[in-house]
Coordinates of C-alpha atoms in Angstrom, one line a residue:
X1 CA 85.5 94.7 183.9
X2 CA 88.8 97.2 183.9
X3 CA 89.0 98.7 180.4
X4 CA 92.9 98.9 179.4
X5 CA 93.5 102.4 180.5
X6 CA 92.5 100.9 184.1
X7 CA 95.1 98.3 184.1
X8 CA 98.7 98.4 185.5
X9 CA 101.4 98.3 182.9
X10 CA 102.0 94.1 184.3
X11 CA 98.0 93.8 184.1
X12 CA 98.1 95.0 180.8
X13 CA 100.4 93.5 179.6
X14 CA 99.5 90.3 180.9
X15 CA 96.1 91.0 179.0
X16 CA 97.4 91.5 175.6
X17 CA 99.1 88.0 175.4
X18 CA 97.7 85.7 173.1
X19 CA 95.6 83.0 174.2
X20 CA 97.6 80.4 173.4
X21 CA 100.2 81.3 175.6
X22 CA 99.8 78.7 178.6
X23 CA 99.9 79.5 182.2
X24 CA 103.8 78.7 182.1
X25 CA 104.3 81.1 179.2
X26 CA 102.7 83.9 181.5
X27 CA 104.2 83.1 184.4
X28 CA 107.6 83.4 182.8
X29 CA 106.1 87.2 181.5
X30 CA 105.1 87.9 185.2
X31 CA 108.8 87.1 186.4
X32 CA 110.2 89.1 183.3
X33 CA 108.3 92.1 184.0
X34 CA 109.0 92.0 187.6
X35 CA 112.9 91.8 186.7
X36 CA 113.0 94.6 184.5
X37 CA 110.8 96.8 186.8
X38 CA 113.5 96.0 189.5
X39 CA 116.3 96.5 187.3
X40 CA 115.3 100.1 186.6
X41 CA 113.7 101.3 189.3
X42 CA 113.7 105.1 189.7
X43 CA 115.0 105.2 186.4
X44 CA 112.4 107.7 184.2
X45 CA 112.3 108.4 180.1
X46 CA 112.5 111.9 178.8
X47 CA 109.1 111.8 179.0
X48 CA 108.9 111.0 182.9
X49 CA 107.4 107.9 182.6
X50 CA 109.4 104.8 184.8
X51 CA 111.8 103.2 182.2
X52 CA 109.5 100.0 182.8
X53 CA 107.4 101.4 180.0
X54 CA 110.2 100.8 177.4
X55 CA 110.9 97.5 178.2
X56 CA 106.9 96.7 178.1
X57 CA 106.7 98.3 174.8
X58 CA 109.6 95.8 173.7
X59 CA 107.9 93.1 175.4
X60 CA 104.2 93.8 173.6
X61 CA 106.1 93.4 170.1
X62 CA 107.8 90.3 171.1
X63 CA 104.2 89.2 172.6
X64 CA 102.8 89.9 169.1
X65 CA 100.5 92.8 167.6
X66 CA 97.7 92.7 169.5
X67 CA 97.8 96.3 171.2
X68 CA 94.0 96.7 172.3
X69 CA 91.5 94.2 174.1
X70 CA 88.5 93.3 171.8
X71 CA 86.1 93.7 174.7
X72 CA 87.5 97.7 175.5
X73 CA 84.8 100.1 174.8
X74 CA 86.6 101.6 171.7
X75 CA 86.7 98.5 169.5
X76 CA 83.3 97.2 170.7
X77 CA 82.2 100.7 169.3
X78 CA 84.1 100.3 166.1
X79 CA 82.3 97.0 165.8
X80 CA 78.9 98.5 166.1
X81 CA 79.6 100.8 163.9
X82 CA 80.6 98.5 161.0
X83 CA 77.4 96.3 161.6
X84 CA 75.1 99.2 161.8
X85 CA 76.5 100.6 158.4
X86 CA 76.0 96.9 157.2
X87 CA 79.3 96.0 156.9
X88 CA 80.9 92.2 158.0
X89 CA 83.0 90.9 160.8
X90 CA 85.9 89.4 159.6
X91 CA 89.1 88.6 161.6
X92 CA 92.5 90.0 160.6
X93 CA 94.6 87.2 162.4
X94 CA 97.7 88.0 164.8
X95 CA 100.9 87.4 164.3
X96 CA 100.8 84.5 166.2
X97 CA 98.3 82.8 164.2
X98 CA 101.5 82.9 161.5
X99 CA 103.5 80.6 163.8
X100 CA 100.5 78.3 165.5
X101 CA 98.1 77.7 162.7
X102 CA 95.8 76.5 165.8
X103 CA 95.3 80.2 167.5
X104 CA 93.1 80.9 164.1
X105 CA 90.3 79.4 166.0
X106 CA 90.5 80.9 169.2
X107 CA 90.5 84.2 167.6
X108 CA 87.7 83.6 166.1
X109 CA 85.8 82.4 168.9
X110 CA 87.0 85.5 170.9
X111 CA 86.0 87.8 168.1
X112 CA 82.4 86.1 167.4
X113 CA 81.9 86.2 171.4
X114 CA 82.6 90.2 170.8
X115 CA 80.9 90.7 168.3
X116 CA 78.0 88.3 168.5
X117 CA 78.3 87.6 165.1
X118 CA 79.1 84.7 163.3
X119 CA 82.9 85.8 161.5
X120 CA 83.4 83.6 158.2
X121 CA 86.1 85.6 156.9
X122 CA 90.2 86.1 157.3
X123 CA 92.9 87.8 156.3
X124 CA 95.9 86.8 157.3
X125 CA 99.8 88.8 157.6
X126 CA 101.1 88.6 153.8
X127 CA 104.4 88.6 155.1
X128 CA 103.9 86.5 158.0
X129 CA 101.9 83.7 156.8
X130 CA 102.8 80.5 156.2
X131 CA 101.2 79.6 152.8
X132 CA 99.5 76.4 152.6
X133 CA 99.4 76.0 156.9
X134 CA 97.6 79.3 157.2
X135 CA 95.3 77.8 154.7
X136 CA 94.9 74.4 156.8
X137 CA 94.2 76.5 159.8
X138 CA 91.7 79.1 158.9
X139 CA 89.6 75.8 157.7
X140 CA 90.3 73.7 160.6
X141 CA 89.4 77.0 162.3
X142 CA 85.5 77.4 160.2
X143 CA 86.6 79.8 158.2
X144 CA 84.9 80.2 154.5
X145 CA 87.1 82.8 152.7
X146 CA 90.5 83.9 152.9
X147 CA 90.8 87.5 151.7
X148 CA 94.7 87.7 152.5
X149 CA 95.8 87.6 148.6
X150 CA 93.4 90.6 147.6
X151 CA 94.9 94.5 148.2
X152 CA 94.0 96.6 151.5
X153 CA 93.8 99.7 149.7
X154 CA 93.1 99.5 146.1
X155 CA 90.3 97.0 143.7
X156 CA 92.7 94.1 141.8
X157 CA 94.7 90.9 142.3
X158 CA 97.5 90.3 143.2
X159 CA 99.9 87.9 141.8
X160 CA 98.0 89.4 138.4
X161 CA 95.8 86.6 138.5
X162 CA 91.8 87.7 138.0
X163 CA 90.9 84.3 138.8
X164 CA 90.9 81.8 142.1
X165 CA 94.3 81.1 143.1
X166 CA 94.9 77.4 144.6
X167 CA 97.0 77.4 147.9
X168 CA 100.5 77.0 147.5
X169 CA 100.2 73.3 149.3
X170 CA 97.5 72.4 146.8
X171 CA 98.2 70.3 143.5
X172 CA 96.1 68.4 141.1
X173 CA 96.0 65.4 141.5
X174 CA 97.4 64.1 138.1
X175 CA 100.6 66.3 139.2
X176 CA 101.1 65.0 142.5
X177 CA 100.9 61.0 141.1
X178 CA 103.2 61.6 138.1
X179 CA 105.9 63.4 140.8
X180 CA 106.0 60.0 142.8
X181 CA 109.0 58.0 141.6

């Protein structure tokens, strides 16, 4: 298998798309790609690099924020690492799984075929998720905990609460029967 540094900058970009994109989607990539290289051909950066690298950049952000292959030697490492310190696999999902709730499951099929661990946890983009359908799809997806409303960096809760917090979809039933007119 090429690891990313092997890759053309079409190859590799081609490899960072999600996988929900369909053949169509990466076609329409592929003939994108092909323009722009065409477009600035023996145009160069400061740096010296063709000006194809630009628009590639632009095009990985649009793609999403997947920047590395999970199967490339440096995150299979990092994975190793974490389970030999005893630490757990847990998927922080892509931007994409913010717009298609169904992507949360084949991330975490890719990530468990990675890893060769079973991965029962999320966290999802707090500013790109979609509060009650992120919830719907991490648990149409197998996961068992969403860890998305906790800090990255620091021991609390947020929205102040030191207790569960129902999903924003979620109401009591005795609230949703008196709403009805």
């Amino acid at each position: 298998m090429k690891t990313t540094s092997d890759l053309t900058g079409l190859e590799n970009l081609l490899a960072a798309l999600p996988e929900t994109y369909t053949l169509a989607d990466r076609d329409l990539v592929q003939r994108a790609y092909r323009a722009a290289e065409e477009a600035h051909r023996g145009q160069t950066r400061v740096s010296g690099e063709p000006y194809v690298t630009h628009c590639v950049s632009v095009a990985r952000i649009l793609a999403g924020d997947v920047t590395y292959r999970i199967e490339d030697r440096a995150p299979q490492e990092a994975i190793r690492l974490a389970l030999a310190a005893g630490g757990e696999i847990g998927l922080h999902g892509s931007f994409e799984t913010g717009a298609h709730r169904e992507a949360f499951a084949s991330e975490r099929a890719r990530l468990q075929r990675a890893s060769g661990q079973s991965v029962s946890g999320v966290r999802q983009h707090f500013l790109r998720m979609r509060p009650g359908s992120a919830q719907e799809g991490m648990a149409a997806a197998g996961f068992r905990y969403d860890a998305t409303w906790g800090f990255a960096d620091t021991n609390g809760f947020r929205l102040g609460l030191a207790v569960p917090a129902p999903a924003w979809n979620a109401a009591p039933p005795s609230i949703a029967a008196t709403s009805r007119p």
